[in-house]
Tab-separated table of C-alpha atoms in Angstrom:
chain	number	residue	atom	x	y	z
A	98	MET	CA	53.453	-59.229	210.306
A	99	PHE	CA	54.323	-55.832	211.260
A	100	SER	CA	56.664	-53.795	213.666
A	101	LYS	CA	57.158	-51.092	215.209
A	102	SER	CA	60.895	-50.719	213.783
A	103	ARG	CA	59.234	-51.418	210.317
A	104	ILE	CA	57.142	-48.709	210.004
A	105	ASN	CA	60.024	-46.082	210.979
A	106	GLU	CA	62.253	-47.170	207.878
A	107	PRO	CA	62.163	-45.831	204.734
A	108	GLY	CA	61.114	-47.151	201.650
A	109	PRO	CA	58.855	-49.946	200.347
A	110	LYS	CA	56.092	-51.907	202.472
A	111	ALA	CA	55.554	-53.820	200.355
A	112	GLY	CA	56.700	-57.526	200.631
A	113	ASP	CA	59.571	-58.256	203.668
A	114	ALA	CA	62.065	-59.487	200.762
A	115	GLU	CA	61.289	-56.543	198.782
A	116	GLY	CA	60.927	-54.743	202.121
A	117	ALA	CA	64.661	-55.899	203.574
A	118	ASP	CA	67.130	-54.855	199.850
A	119	ALA	CA	64.756	-51.457	199.385
A	120	ALA	CA	66.589	-50.381	203.437
A	121	ALA	CA	70.157	-51.503	201.956
A	122	ALA	CA	69.478	-49.615	197.910
A	123	PRO	CA	69.146	-46.287	199.320
A	124	ALA	CA	72.628	-47.046	202.868
A	125	ALA	CA	74.830	-46.709	199.693
A	126	PRO	CA	74.143	-43.685	198.018
A	127	ARG	CA	74.211	-42.173	201.467
A	128	ALA	CA	78.345	-43.065	202.225
A	129	ALA	CA	77.985	-41.812	198.544
A	130	MET	CA	76.947	-38.019	199.081
A	131	SER	CA	78.975	-38.543	202.506
A	132	ASP	CA	82.416	-39.665	200.754
A	133	SER	CA	81.159	-36.272	197.953
A	134	LYS	CA	83.359	-33.313	196.738
A	135	PRO	CA	81.323	-30.522	196.376
A	136	VAL	CA	79.834	-30.026	199.111
A	137	ALA	CA	83.601	-30.512	201.098
A	138	SER	CA	85.283	-27.845	197.925
A	139	ALA	CA	82.594	-25.548	198.894
A	140	LYS	CA	84.428	-22.686	200.570
A	141	PRO	CA	82.581	-21.055	204.136
A	142	LYS	CA	81.685	-17.905	203.930
A	143	PRO	CA	84.508	-15.379	205.099
A	144	ALA	CA	83.990	-13.324	208.139
A	145	PRO	CA	82.679	-9.644	207.603
A	146	SER	CA	86.045	-6.819	207.558
A	147	ILE	CA	84.860	-5.175	210.275
A	148	LEU	CA	86.681	-0.960	210.572
A	149	SER	CA	86.175	-0.820	214.322
A	150	SER	CA	85.276	3.705	215.252
A	151	ASP	CA	88.796	4.060	216.799
A	152	LEU	CA	89.123	4.400	212.529
A	153	LYS	CA	90.141	6.328	209.704
A	154	VAL	CA	90.403	5.653	205.919
A	155	VAL	CA	91.075	7.976	203.131
A	156	GLY	CA	90.515	6.338	200.186
A	157	ASN	CA	88.362	3.843	198.540
A	158	LEU	CA	86.925	0.004	199.804
A	159	ARG	CA	85.989	-2.544	196.473
A	160	THR	CA	85.240	-6.238	197.936
A	161	SER	CA	83.574	-8.660	196.782
A	162	GLY	CA	82.175	-9.807	199.961
A	163	ASP	CA	80.740	-7.819	202.912
A	164	ILE	CA	82.044	-4.226	204.611
A	165	GLN	CA	80.904	-3.338	208.753
A	166	ILE	CA	82.102	-0.222	208.715
A	167	GLU	CA	82.141	1.761	212.538
A	168	GLY	CA	84.663	3.947	212.104
A	169	GLN	CA	84.868	6.847	209.046
A	170	VAL	CA	85.636	6.685	205.697
A	171	GLU	CA	86.233	9.684	203.701
A	172	GLY	CA	86.200	7.651	199.969
A	173	ASP	CA	83.956	5.810	197.663
A	174	ILE	CA	82.686	1.904	199.210
A	175	HIS	CA	80.919	-1.220	196.891
A	176	ALA	CA	80.594	-4.718	198.346
A	177	HIS	CA	78.098	-7.192	198.404
A	178	LEU	CA	77.446	-6.636	201.278
A	179	LEU	CA	78.093	-2.905	203.253
A	180	THR	CA	76.264	-2.382	207.183
A	181	VAL	CA	77.948	1.362	208.151
A	182	GLY	CA	77.269	1.805	212.406
A	183	GLU	CA	75.294	3.546	214.222
A	184	GLY	CA	78.262	6.030	215.433
A	185	ALA	CA	79.641	5.947	211.636
A	186	THR	CA	80.564	8.441	209.031
A	187	VAL	CA	80.646	7.557	205.449
A	188	ASN	CA	81.698	10.776	203.489
A	189	GLY	CA	81.425	9.493	199.625
A	190	GLU	CA	79.117	6.841	197.091
A	191	VAL	CA	77.799	3.787	199.168
A	192	VAL	CA	77.362	0.562	195.976
A	193	ALA	CA	76.964	-2.934	197.225
A	194	ASP	CA	73.926	-5.685	196.618
A	195	ASP	CA	72.218	-5.034	200.070
A	196	VAL	CA	73.169	-1.375	202.156
A	197	ILE	CA	72.273	-1.593	205.866
A	198	VAL	CA	72.827	2.177	207.332
A	199	ASN	CA	72.887	2.790	210.760
A	200	GLY	CA	75.167	5.826	210.993
A	201	ARG	CA	75.267	9.104	208.695
A	202	VAL	CA	76.553	8.427	204.682
A	203	ILE	CA	77.084	11.953	202.525
A	204	GLY	CA	76.376	10.452	198.969
A	205	ARG	CA	74.859	8.235	196.848
A	206	VAL	CA	73.875	5.254	198.125
A	207	ARG	CA	73.286	2.178	194.810
A	208	GLY	CA	72.248	-1.237	196.554
A	209	LEU	CA	69.717	-3.664	195.082
A	210	LYS	CA	67.839	-3.253	198.930
A	211	VAL	CA	68.360	0.160	201.135
A	212	ARG	CA	67.484	-0.352	204.407
A	213	LEU	CA	67.746	2.988	206.715
A	214	THR	CA	67.244	2.355	209.806
A	215	SER	CA	65.760	4.161	212.382
A	216	THR	CA	69.144	4.796	213.336
A	217	ALA	CA	69.907	6.476	209.874
A	218	ARG	CA	71.196	9.712	208.319
A	219	VAL	CA	71.889	10.271	204.802
A	220	GLU	CA	72.087	13.320	203.273
A	221	GLY	CA	72.673	11.984	199.209
A	222	ASP	CA	70.772	10.354	196.558
A	223	ILE	CA	69.315	6.588	197.177
A	224	ILE	CA	69.315	4.384	193.861
A	225	HIS	CA	67.780	1.418	194.941
A	226	LYS	CA	66.082	-1.707	193.414
A	227	THR	CA	64.019	-2.402	197.059
A	228	ILE	CA	64.169	0.459	200.022
A	229	ALA	CA	63.117	0.306	203.522
A	230	ILE	CA	62.924	3.325	205.276
A	231	GLU	CA	62.207	3.023	209.317
A	232	SER	CA	60.723	5.718	211.310
A	233	GLY	CA	62.797	8.049	212.741
A	234	ALA	CA	65.440	8.193	210.026
A	235	HIS	CA	66.616	10.880	208.486
A	236	PHE	CA	66.959	11.618	204.774
A	237	GLU	CA	67.915	15.052	202.482
A	238	GLY	CA	67.696	13.782	198.927
A	239	SER	CA	65.717	12.284	196.724
A	240	VAL	CA	65.076	8.342	195.742
A	241	GLN	CA	64.483	6.776	192.431
A	242	ARG	CA	63.715	3.112	191.945
A	243	GLN	CA	65.960	1.370	189.410
A	244	ASP	CA	65.773	-2.095	188.099
A	245	ASP	CA	69.974	-2.101	188.016
A	246	PRO	CA	71.410	0.172	190.673
A	247	LEU	CA	74.537	-0.901	190.084
A	248	GLY	CA	75.104	-1.092	187.080
A	249	GLY	CA	74.893	2.012	184.824
A	250	GLY	CA	76.585	4.704	187.291
A	251	GLY	CA	72.940	5.734	188.623
A	252	LYS	CA	72.512	7.875	185.081
A	253	GLN	CA	68.634	8.541	185.022
A	254	LYS	CA	67.713	7.216	181.612
A	255	ALA	CA	64.153	7.266	182.558
A	256	PRO	CA	62.888	10.814	180.761
A	257	LYS	CA	64.646	9.649	177.930
A	258	GLN	CA	61.610	6.734	176.980
A	259	PRO	CA	58.593	9.028	177.574
A	260	PRO	CA	59.119	10.960	174.008
A	261	ALA	CA	59.492	7.680	172.245
A	262	GLN	CA	55.684	7.105	173.793
A	263	ASN	CA	54.164	9.826	172.186
A	264	GLY	CA	53.195	8.438	168.392
């Protein structure tokens, strides 16, 4: 009445005829799914751009992708994910969805998620939605939480709100 292969098959197990029809039916959608265009047309995520330790860039960097800095940058950086390497130095404003600082940043840091590792050295203000600062990180500046740290350029609207609440 029951067989081992029958137990492991997906689908209803009400009767032999129904089970055979149910087992055959899912095969067609699976074949159609493997040939579907949306999966094939999805672009793979590009590799991060890496600035090596012997490279010095003077100027601004802007990308919608990821950047890993191992050298020196004198200018502003806008990216999706920015990783500042342990031996790297950035002298300028950093704006990214995710910022991981292992090295040195001299300037404002704005990000949805900001992480300062134990080897980080930051001299400047940090505007963030979430922040993590590991023990051993050096930081000189102010920290401000905003719901949208990437929009508005770090303008502070909070001091204007308390007078409106008096009344």
